[in-house]
Short mmCIF file of C-alpha atoms in Angstrom, two decimals:
data_model
loop_
_atom_site.label_atom_id
_atom_site.label_comp_id
_atom_site.label_asym_id
_atom_site.label_seq_id
_atom_site.Cartn_x
_atom_site.Cartn_y
_atom_site.Cartn_z
CA UNK E 1 -53.28 62.68 20.66
CA UNK E 2 -55.61 60.86 18.23
CA UNK E 3 -57.95 63.88 18.03
CA UNK E 4 -55.03 66.23 17.49
CA UNK E 5 -53.14 64.33 14.80
CA UNK E 6 -55.97 62.41 13.17
CA UNK E 7 -59.00 64.74 13.36
CA UNK E 8 -57.89 68.35 13.78
CA UNK E 9 -54.88 68.28 11.50
CA UNK E 10 -56.76 66.08 9.04
CA UNK E 11 -59.61 68.66 8.87
CA UNK E 12 -57.14 71.41 8.05
CA UNK E 13 -55.50 69.32 5.36
CA UNK E 14 -58.86 68.27 3.86
CA UNK E 15 -60.14 71.85 3.73
CA UNK E 16 -56.96 72.98 2.00
CA UNK E 17 -57.17 70.04 -0.40
CA UNK E 18 -60.83 70.62 -1.30
CA UNK E 19 -60.32 74.35 -1.78
CA UNK E 20 -57.37 73.71 -4.07
CA UNK E 21 -59.40 71.12 -5.94
CA UNK E 22 -62.14 73.73 -6.68
CA UNK E 23 -59.57 76.04 -8.21
CA UNK E 24 -58.09 73.16 -10.22
CA UNK E 25 -61.41 71.93 -11.65
CA UNK E 26 -62.48 75.49 -12.52
CA UNK E 27 -59.24 75.99 -14.43
CA UNK E 28 -59.75 72.66 -16.17
CA UNK E 29 -63.35 73.52 -17.08
CA UNK E 30 -62.23 76.87 -18.46
CA UNK E 31 -59.63 75.19 -20.65
CA UNK E 32 -62.10 72.56 -21.85
CA UNK E 33 -64.68 75.30 -22.57
CA UNK E 34 -62.19 77.28 -24.65
CA UNK E 35 -61.19 74.13 -26.52
CA UNK E 36 -64.82 73.34 -27.29
CA UNK E 37 -65.52 76.88 -28.45
CA UNK E 38 -62.58 76.65 -30.82
CA UNK E 39 -63.54 73.18 -32.05
CA UNK E 40 -66.90 71.70 -31.11
CA UNK E 41 -65.88 68.18 -31.90
CA UNK E 42 -67.48 65.22 -30.16
CA UNK E 43 -64.28 64.51 -28.19
CA UNK E 44 -64.02 68.11 -26.93
CA UNK E 45 -67.69 68.08 -26.01
CA UNK E 46 -67.28 64.88 -24.02
CA UNK E 47 -64.26 66.30 -22.15
CA UNK E 48 -66.22 69.50 -21.45
CA UNK E 49 -69.20 67.61 -20.05
CA UNK E 50 -66.85 65.58 -17.77
CA UNK E 51 -65.30 68.81 -16.52
CA UNK E 52 -68.81 70.13 -15.74
CA UNK E 53 -69.44 67.09 -13.52
CA UNK E 54 -66.08 67.40 -11.75
CA UNK E 55 -66.59 71.11 -11.06
CA UNK E 56 -70.10 70.62 -9.68
CA UNK E 57 -68.90 67.75 -7.51
CA UNK E 58 -65.92 69.71 -6.13
CA UNK E 59 -68.03 72.81 -5.30
CA UNK E 60 -70.86 70.86 -3.68
CA UNK E 61 -68.54 68.47 -1.78
CA UNK E 62 -67.72 71.07 0.89
CA UNK E 63 -70.66 71.23 3.34
CA UNK E 64 -72.20 74.67 3.74
CA UNK E 65 -71.81 74.56 7.57
CA UNK E 66 -71.56 77.93 9.25
CA UNK E 67 -70.25 76.57 12.56
CA UNK E 68 -67.48 74.68 10.83
CA UNK E 69 -66.55 77.20 8.11
CA UNK E 70 -66.90 80.42 10.01
CA UNK E 71 -68.41 83.73 8.79
CA UNK E 72 -65.95 84.65 6.01
CA UNK E 73 -65.54 81.22 4.49
CA UNK E 74 -69.27 80.57 4.70
CA UNK E 75 -70.06 83.83 2.86
CA UNK E 76 -67.40 83.16 0.25
CA UNK E 77 -68.60 79.58 -0.37
CA UNK E 78 -72.23 80.78 -0.56
CA UNK E 79 -71.30 83.45 -3.09
CA UNK E 80 -69.30 80.90 -5.08
CA UNK E 81 -72.25 78.52 -5.27
CA UNK E 82 -74.73 81.29 -6.19
CA UNK E 83 -72.48 82.59 -8.92
CA UNK E 84 -71.84 79.06 -10.11
CA UNK E 85 -75.58 78.41 -10.54
CA UNK E 86 -75.94 81.58 -12.71
CA UNK E 87 -72.81 80.58 -14.59
CA UNK E 88 -74.17 77.11 -15.30
CA UNK E 89 -77.33 78.55 -16.94
CA UNK E 90 -75.39 80.84 -19.29
CA UNK E 91 -72.79 78.16 -20.02
CA UNK E 92 -75.36 75.50 -20.85
CA UNK E 93 -77.15 77.87 -23.34
CA UNK E 94 -73.90 78.35 -25.21
CA UNK E 95 -72.98 74.72 -25.19
CA UNK E 96 -76.42 73.57 -26.26
CA UNK E 97 -76.64 76.35 -28.99
CA UNK E 98 -79.89 77.74 -27.70
CA UNK E 99 -78.95 81.38 -28.44
CA UNK E 100 -79.40 83.44 -31.62
CA UNK E 101 -76.28 84.33 -33.50
CA UNK E 102 -76.50 88.06 -32.64
CA UNK E 103 -76.55 87.22 -28.88
CA UNK E 104 -73.85 84.55 -29.01
CA UNK E 105 -70.75 86.70 -28.76
CA UNK E 106 -72.00 88.91 -25.95
CA UNK E 107 -73.15 85.95 -23.96
CA UNK E 108 -69.84 84.15 -24.62
CA UNK E 109 -67.85 87.00 -23.14
CA UNK E 110 -70.30 87.09 -20.27
CA UNK E 111 -69.47 83.41 -19.58
CA UNK E 112 -65.77 84.23 -19.72
CA UNK E 113 -66.30 86.96 -17.18
CA UNK E 114 -68.27 84.59 -14.94
CA UNK E 115 -65.46 82.04 -15.12
CA UNK E 116 -62.99 84.68 -13.96
CA UNK E 117 -65.32 85.65 -11.13
CA UNK E 118 -65.69 82.04 -10.14
CA UNK E 119 -61.90 81.56 -10.11
CA UNK E 120 -61.61 84.69 -8.02
CA UNK E 121 -64.21 83.47 -5.56
CA UNK E 122 -62.55 80.06 -5.42
CA UNK E 123 -59.09 81.50 -4.95
CA UNK E 124 -60.35 83.77 -2.19
CA UNK E 125 -62.06 80.81 -0.55
CA UNK E 126 -58.76 78.91 -0.72
CA UNK E 127 -56.92 81.88 0.79
CA UNK E 128 -59.43 82.12 3.61
CA UNK E 129 -59.19 78.36 4.15
CA UNK E 130 -55.40 78.57 4.33
CA UNK E 131 -55.61 81.51 6.69
CA UNK E 132 -58.10 79.79 8.98
CA UNK E 133 -56.01 76.57 8.81
CA UNK E 134 -52.83 78.44 9.75
CA UNK E 135 -54.60 80.13 12.62
CA UNK E 136 -55.98 76.81 13.81
CA UNK E 137 -52.58 75.16 13.41
CA UNK E 138 -50.99 77.92 15.49
CA UNK E 139 -53.58 77.21 18.15
CA UNK E 140 -52.56 73.55 18.05
CA UNK E 141 -48.79 74.25 18.30
CA UNK E 142 -48.73 74.48 22.14
CA UNK E 143 -50.67 71.26 22.30
CA UNK E 144 -48.23 69.62 19.87
CA UNK E 145 -45.32 70.58 22.12
CA UNK E 146 -47.23 69.58 25.24
CA UNK E 147 -48.08 66.11 23.92
CA UNK E 148 -44.51 64.64 24.33
CA UNK E 149 -44.29 66.07 27.85
CA UNK E 150 -47.66 64.61 28.70
CA UNK E 151 -46.65 61.28 27.12
CA UNK E 152 -43.35 61.17 29.08
CA UNK E 153 -45.14 62.10 32.30
CA UNK E 154 -47.78 59.44 31.73
CA UNK E 155 -45.07 56.91 30.83
CA UNK E 156 -43.17 57.63 34.05
CA UNK E 157 -46.38 57.41 36.04
CA UNK E 158 -47.40 54.15 34.37
CA UNK E 159 -43.88 52.72 34.79
CA UNK E 160 -43.96 53.59 38.50
CA UNK E 161 -47.36 51.95 38.83
CA UNK E 162 -46.10 48.83 37.02
CA UNK E 163 -43.03 48.68 39.29
CA UNK E 164 -45.19 48.98 42.38
CA UNK E 165 -47.56 46.30 41.12
CA UNK E 166 -44.58 44.09 40.25
CA UNK E 167 -43.10 44.60 43.73
CA UNK E 168 -46.40 43.74 45.34
CA UNK E 169 -46.80 40.64 43.15
CA UNK E 170 -43.20 39.63 43.86
CA UNK E 171 -43.76 39.90 47.59
CA UNK E 172 -47.19 38.28 47.52
CA UNK E 173 -46.59 35.52 44.94
CA UNK E 174 -43.05 35.17 43.61
CA UNK E 175 -41.15 35.14 46.92
CA UNK E 176 -43.37 32.48 48.57
CA UNK E 177 -43.25 30.34 45.43
CA UNK E 178 -39.42 30.59 45.27
CA UNK E 179 -39.21 29.70 48.97
CA UNK E 180 -41.45 26.69 48.37
CA UNK E 181 -39.32 25.60 45.40
CA UNK E 182 -36.07 25.90 47.41
CA UNK E 183 -37.58 23.97 50.32
CA UNK E 184 -38.82 21.29 47.91
CA UNK E 185 -35.30 20.85 46.49
CA UNK E 186 -33.87 20.40 49.99
CA UNK E 187 -36.61 17.93 50.89
CA UNK E 188 -35.83 16.03 47.69
CA UNK E 189 -32.26 15.73 49.05
CA UNK E 190 -33.69 14.05 52.23
CA UNK E 191 -33.31 17.22 54.35
CA UNK E 192 -36.72 17.23 56.02
CA UNK E 193 -35.88 19.22 59.15
CA UNK E 194 -35.34 22.61 57.55
CA UNK E 195 -36.85 25.84 58.82
CA UNK E 196 -40.50 26.42 58.00
CA UNK E 197 -41.28 28.51 54.92
CA UNK E 198 -42.33 31.99 56.06
CA UNK E 199 -45.09 33.88 54.20
CA UNK E 200 -47.32 36.76 55.32
CA UNK E 201 -50.02 35.98 52.78
CA UNK E 202 -53.55 35.54 54.05
CA UNK E 203 -54.85 34.19 50.76
CA UNK E 204 -54.80 30.75 49.14
CA UNK E 205 -51.00 30.94 48.74
CA UNK E 206 -50.61 31.51 52.47
CA UNK E 207 -52.79 28.46 53.14
CA UNK E 208 -50.60 26.48 50.72
CA UNK E 209 -47.43 27.49 52.64
CA UNK E 210 -49.00 26.45 55.97
CA UNK E 211 -50.08 23.10 54.50
CA UNK E 212 -46.59 22.59 53.02
CA UNK E 213 -44.93 23.20 56.41
CA UNK E 214 -47.27 20.69 58.07
CA UNK E 215 -46.62 18.12 55.34
CA UNK E 216 -42.85 18.66 55.63
CA UNK E 217 -42.90 18.15 59.38
CA UNK E 218 -45.14 15.07 59.18
CA UNK E 219 -43.01 13.51 56.42
CA UNK E 220 -39.80 14.17 58.36
CA UNK E 221 -41.24 12.57 61.48
CA UNK E 222 -42.39 9.57 59.45
CA UNK E 223 -38.99 9.13 57.77
CA UNK E 224 -37.22 9.47 61.13
CA UNK E 225 -39.53 6.83 62.63
CA UNK E 226 -38.78 4.50 59.71
CA UNK E 227 -35.04 5.10 60.16
CA UNK E 228 -35.22 4.36 63.89
CA UNK E 229 -37.18 1.21 63.14
CA UNK E 230 -34.58 0.15 60.57
CA UNK E 231 -31.75 0.74 63.06
CA UNK E 232 -33.63 -1.27 65.69
CA UNK E 233 -34.11 -4.12 63.21
CA UNK E 234 -30.41 -3.96 62.27
CA UNK E 235 -29.41 -4.15 65.94
CA UNK E 236 -31.84 -7.01 66.48
CA UNK E 237 -30.41 -8.81 63.47
CA UNK E 238 -26.87 -8.24 64.74
CA UNK E 239 -27.86 -9.63 68.14
CA UNK E 240 -29.40 -12.66 66.47
CA UNK E 241 -26.20 -13.20 64.48
CA UNK E 242 -24.13 -12.86 67.65
CA UNK E 243 -26.43 -15.32 69.41
CA UNK E 244 -26.05 -17.82 66.57
CA UNK E 245 -22.27 -17.35 66.64
CA UNK E 246 -22.22 -17.87 70.39
CA UNK E 247 -24.28 -21.03 69.97
CA UNK E 248 -21.85 -22.30 67.34
CA UNK E 249 -18.90 -21.57 69.61
CA UNK E 250 -20.71 -23.28 72.49
CA UNK E 251 -21.22 -26.37 70.33
CA UNK E 252 -17.53 -26.33 69.41
CA UNK E 253 -16.56 -26.00 73.06
CA UNK E 254 -18.84 -28.88 73.96
CA UNK E 255 -17.16 -30.95 71.27
CA UNK E 256 -13.74 -30.00 72.60
CA UNK E 257 -14.85 -30.89 76.11
CA UNK E 258 -16.06 -34.23 74.82
CA UNK E 259 -12.70 -34.85 73.20
CA UNK E 260 -10.86 -33.81 76.35
CA UNK E 261 -12.75 -36.36 78.39
CA UNK E 262 -9.99 -38.82 77.44
CA UNK E 263 -7.74 -39.18 80.44
CA UNK E 264 -4.49 -37.32 79.65
CA UNK E 265 -2.51 -39.54 82.07
CA UNK E 266 -3.68 -42.64 80.21
CA UNK E 267 -2.54 -41.06 76.93
CA UNK E 268 0.85 -39.98 78.28
CA UNK E 269 1.49 -43.28 80.05
CA UNK E 270 0.59 -45.23 76.92
CA UNK E 271 2.93 -43.12 74.79
CA UNK E 272 5.74 -43.57 77.37
CA UNK E 273 5.24 -47.33 77.36
CA UNK E 274 5.39 -47.35 73.55
CA UNK E 275 8.52 -45.19 73.69
CA UNK E 276 10.16 -47.53 76.25
CA UNK E 277 9.42 -50.57 74.10
CA UNK E 278 10.87 -48.79 71.06
CA UNK E 279 14.03 -48.09 73.10
CA UNK E 280 14.30 -51.72 74.14
CA UNK E 281 13.87 -52.80 70.54
CA UNK E 282 16.53 -50.29 69.40
CA UNK E 283 14.07 -48.24 67.31
CA UNK E 284 15.51 -44.81 68.15
CA UNK E 285 13.62 -43.02 65.40
CA UNK E 286 10.28 -44.36 66.57
CA UNK E 287 11.21 -43.45 70.13
CA UNK E 288 12.03 -39.89 69.07
CA UNK E 289 8.75 -39.55 67.16
CA UNK E 290 6.74 -40.83 70.13
CA UNK E 291 8.52 -38.40 72.47
CA UNK E 292 7.78 -35.52 70.09
CA UNK E 293 4.12 -36.50 69.83
CA UNK E 294 3.89 -36.92 73.61
CA UNK E 295 5.39 -33.47 74.08
CA UNK E 296 2.81 -31.96 71.73
CA UNK E 297 -0.10 -33.59 73.57
CA UNK E 298 1.27 -32.59 76.94
CA UNK E 299 1.68 -28.96 75.81
CA UNK E 300 -1.77 -28.75 74.27
CA UNK E 301 -3.68 -30.45 77.07
CA UNK E 302 -1.90 -29.27 80.19
CA UNK E 303 -0.85 -25.69 79.40
CA UNK E 304 -3.64 -23.37 80.63
CA UNK E 305 -1.65 -20.08 80.74
CA UNK E 306 -2.42 -17.24 78.33
CA UNK E 307 1.26 -16.43 77.81
CA UNK E 308 4.34 -18.66 77.73
CA UNK E 309 8.02 -18.24 77.02
CA UNK E 310 8.98 -17.96 73.37
CA UNK E 311 11.34 -20.89 73.86
CA UNK E 312 8.40 -23.18 74.72
CA UNK E 313 6.53 -22.14 71.59
CA UNK E 314 9.66 -22.75 69.49
CA UNK E 315 10.13 -26.17 71.15
CA UNK E 316 6.58 -27.25 70.38
CA UNK E 317 6.95 -26.01 66.80
CA UNK E 318 10.20 -27.93 66.45
CA UNK E 319 8.56 -31.14 67.76
CA UNK E 320 5.70 -30.67 65.27
CA UNK E 321 8.12 -30.08 62.36
CA UNK E 322 10.14 -33.15 63.39
CA UNK E 323 7.02 -35.28 62.95
CA UNK E 324 6.31 -33.61 59.58
CA UNK E 325 9.88 -34.29 58.40
CA UNK E 326 9.40 -37.93 59.30
CA UNK E 327 6.27 -37.86 57.17
CA UNK E 328 7.44 -35.85 54.13
CA UNK E 329 11.19 -36.49 54.31
CA UNK E 330 13.37 -34.04 52.40
CA UNK E 331 10.32 -32.34 50.86
CA UNK E 332 9.95 -30.23 54.00
CA UNK E 333 12.58 -27.92 55.47
CA UNK E 334 12.33 -25.94 58.69
CA UNK E 335 14.54 -22.93 59.52
CA UNK E 336 14.46 -20.86 62.71
CA UNK E 337 16.30 -17.56 63.09
CA UNK E 338 15.82 -16.06 66.58
CA UNK E 339 17.61 -12.80 67.38
CA UNK E 340 16.17 -12.41 70.90
CA UNK E 341 16.53 -14.26 74.19
CA UNK E 342 13.78 -16.86 73.73
CA UNK E 343 13.98 -17.83 77.43
CA UNK E 344 13.10 -14.29 78.52
CA UNK E 345 10.33 -13.20 76.11
CA UNK E 346 6.62 -13.88 76.59
CA UNK E 347 4.23 -14.70 73.73
CA UNK E 348 0.58 -15.89 73.59
CA UNK E 349 0.09 -19.62 74.04
CA UNK E 350 -0.55 -21.80 70.95
CA UNK E 351 0.62 -19.11 68.48
CA UNK E 352 3.38 -20.59 66.31
CA UNK E 353 2.44 -24.26 65.93
CA UNK E 354 -1.10 -23.67 64.44
CA UNK E 355 0.34 -21.22 61.90
CA UNK E 356 3.16 -23.62 60.94
CA UNK E 357 0.63 -26.45 60.70
CA UNK E 358 -1.50 -24.28 58.39
CA UNK E 359 1.58 -23.60 56.21
CA UNK E 360 2.30 -27.35 55.93
CA UNK E 361 -1.27 -28.41 55.19
CA UNK E 362 -2.33 -25.61 52.79
CA UNK E 363 0.99 -24.42 51.41
CA UNK E 364 3.72 -27.09 51.32
CA UNK E 365 1.71 -30.34 51.14
CA UNK E 366 -0.10 -29.58 47.81
CA UNK E 367 3.27 -28.99 46.06
CA UNK E 368 5.02 -32.12 44.76
CA UNK E 369 8.45 -30.62 45.28
CA UNK E 370 7.58 -29.57 48.83
CA UNK E 371 9.00 -26.39 50.35
CA UNK E 372 10.50 -24.60 53.30
CA UNK E 373 8.99 -23.06 56.44
CA UNK E 374 11.06 -20.34 58.14
CA UNK E 375 10.53 -18.54 61.44
CA UNK E 376 12.34 -15.21 61.98
CA UNK E 377 12.12 -13.55 65.41
CA UNK E 378 13.49 -10.04 66.00
CA UNK E 379 13.00 -6.97 68.16
CA UNK E 380 11.92 -3.76 66.40
CA UNK E 381 11.77 -0.76 68.72
CA UNK E 382 9.62 -1.95 71.66
CA UNK E 383 7.91 -4.69 69.69
CA UNK E 384 8.56 -8.37 69.12
CA UNK E 385 8.19 -9.23 65.43
CA UNK E 386 7.68 -12.87 64.39
CA UNK E 387 7.67 -13.63 60.65
CA UNK E 388 6.48 -17.10 59.57
CA UNK E 389 7.07 -17.67 55.88
CA UNK E 390 6.51 -20.68 53.63
CA UNK E 391 7.31 -21.36 50.00
CA UNK E 392 4.03 -23.16 49.35
CA UNK E 393 1.44 -22.61 46.63
CA UNK E 394 0.22 -19.26 48.08
CA UNK E 395 -3.12 -17.61 47.35
CA UNK E 396 -4.58 -15.49 44.56
CA UNK E 397 -5.61 -11.89 45.21
CA UNK E 398 -9.31 -12.71 45.49
CA UNK E 399 -8.77 -15.45 48.11
CA UNK E 400 -6.38 -13.19 50.02
CA UNK E 401 -8.95 -10.38 49.97
CA UNK E 402 -11.65 -12.68 51.38
CA UNK E 403 -9.22 -13.86 54.08
CA UNK E 404 -8.53 -10.26 55.14
CA UNK E 405 -12.26 -9.44 55.18
CA UNK E 406 -12.93 -12.55 57.28
CA UNK E 407 -10.26 -11.58 59.82
CA UNK E 408 -11.77 -8.08 60.06
CA UNK E 409 -15.25 -9.52 60.56
CA UNK E 410 -16.64 -8.30 57.20
CA UNK E 411 -17.23 -11.81 55.85
CA UNK E 412 -17.80 -15.20 57.43
CA UNK E 413 -16.23 -18.51 56.46
CA UNK E 414 -13.09 -17.14 54.79
CA UNK E 415 -10.55 -18.26 57.39
CA UNK E 416 -9.87 -21.35 59.48
CA UNK E 417 -10.62 -21.62 63.19
CA UNK E 418 -6.92 -21.72 64.14
CA UNK E 419 -5.79 -18.61 62.24
CA UNK E 420 -8.92 -16.66 63.22
CA UNK E 421 -8.53 -17.65 66.87
CA UNK E 422 -4.90 -16.48 66.92
CA UNK E 423 -5.83 -13.16 65.25
CA UNK E 424 -8.64 -12.47 67.75
CA UNK E 425 -6.49 -13.46 70.75
CA UNK E 426 -3.67 -11.13 69.69
CA UNK E 427 -6.11 -8.24 69.08
CA UNK E 428 -7.86 -8.92 72.38
CA UNK E 429 -4.71 -9.32 74.52
CA UNK E 430 -2.65 -6.40 73.19
CA UNK E 431 -3.84 -2.96 72.09
CA UNK E 432 -0.81 -2.60 69.81
CA UNK E 433 -0.81 -6.25 68.72
CA UNK E 434 -1.35 -7.12 65.07
CA UNK E 435 -1.17 -9.98 62.60
CA UNK E 436 -0.79 -9.43 58.85
CA UNK E 437 -1.04 -11.98 56.06
CA UNK E 438 0.55 -11.53 52.66
CA UNK E 439 0.57 -14.12 49.89
CA UNK E 440 1.45 -14.51 46.22
CA UNK E 441 0.05 -17.34 44.17
CA UNK E 442 2.80 -19.86 43.32
CA UNK E 443 5.38 -18.21 45.62
CA UNK E 444 4.11 -18.70 49.18
CA UNK E 445 2.58 -16.98 52.17
CA UNK E 446 4.04 -14.71 54.85
CA UNK E 447 2.43 -14.09 58.23
CA UNK E 448 3.84 -11.24 60.32
CA UNK E 449 2.94 -11.09 64.02
CA UNK E 450 3.66 -7.90 65.98
CA UNK E 451 3.56 -8.16 69.81
CA UNK E 452 4.72 -5.95 72.64
CA UNK E 453 8.16 -6.99 73.85
CA UNK E 454 7.37 -8.51 77.25
CA UNK E 455 10.05 -10.18 79.34
CA UNK E 456 9.48 -12.96 81.90
CA UNK E 457 11.41 -15.12 84.40
CA UNK E 458 12.83 -18.40 83.08
CA UNK E 459 11.41 -21.42 84.94
#
C-alpha cells in the first residue's frame, strides 16, 4: 500500500509536474527574451538571465534514465536537451551582442524558431509523460481496488488471531487469577473450607494455584484447631465456675447445718414456756406473737416436703405478717384474695413467705408512709396463678434488667438467695412453671408465679 500510494503514484505525479514545469519555464523564457529584445534595460536583462537559469534547471532536473523513461520519452528528452544546447549558443550570442548587425536579424529569427521547436519538444515530452502515466495508472487500478479487499481480509485474519490469543490468555491467565481472587474473598470472610481452585496450567501460575490450595487448607486446619482449643478453654472455664459455685453452695449448706445444730425441741419448748408465762400474766398480744414466731420456726425447721398445701403457705405468710404488723403498726397492710380451695391445692414449700419478706424489707420498710402487700390466688386454665404485689419503692429499669439477667443466669450477684432459690426450684420442679418480676420505681413491685394446678388430700 505504501509503494502504491507513496512511490508509484508519486512518480507519475512528479513526472507530470516536471514536464509541465519545462513547458512553463520555456514560455517564461520566451516572454522574457521578447521583452529584452524590445527593451534591453538592466531590469529586463536580469529577468532574462533568471529565466535562463530556471529553464536549464527544469530541463536538467529530469534524469536521462532509459529504464525509467522508456524509449519514446528518453528519445524526446534527449532531443530536447540537444536542441536546447544549440539554442543556448545562438541565444547567448544575441544577448551578449557578439553578432554583426547584418547577421542579427537572421539569427534572431533563428532563435525564435528554436524556441518554438523547444516548446514543441517539451509539449510532446509532456504528452508522452501523460500517456505513460495514464497507462501506468490503469495498470495500478486493479491493485487499487484489490487493496481494500486485501486490507479487510488481513483485518479479519488479524482479528481472528487476536481473539484466539485473547481466548488462550483468558483460559491460561485470567480465569485462574479470577478464581484465586474469588477464593481469596471467601477466605477473607472466614470461609476456609471451600473447594480447591482448579487450573490446568503447568507453568508458574499453575504452581501458584497449587501453593494457594495448600495454604488455604493449612490455614483452615489451623483456624479450626484454634477454635476447638478456644471451645475447650471455654468449657474448662465454665466447669471451673460451676465448681466455684458448688463450693460456695457447699459453704452455705455447711453454715445452715451449723445453724440447725440448735435443738429444735429446746427452741419450741422455750417459746411455749414464754407463751405460757405471757398467758398467766395476761399479756395476750405477747402470747400471740410468740405463737406466731413458734409456728414460723416449726414450719421452717420441720417441714421437709417439696410441696405443701396452699393453705399452709398462706398460714405461714399470715403469721409472718402478724409479726411485721406488730413491728410497723398501721404502716403495713396485708390483703389476701384466694379464689381457689387452698386446702386442696399443692404449691412448692417456702414459696410465699420469702417473697413477702423481700417485699417488706426492700419495698415497704424504706418508705416512711409504709405500704400494702397483697396476695391474689386464682386459677387460669390449668394453671395456678399467684400474684404478690407491694406498694413499696420499686426498682428502676436498670436494676430490674440486672435482676432479670441474674435470674436467667446471665449475670451473678443481681438477686438475693431467697428469690433466686424460689425461681430455680419452680423452673426445676415444673416444666411449665414460671416466675416473672415487674417493678416501677416509686410505685412498687409485682411478682407473678405460674404453677400447674395440682390437687392434694387435706390432712
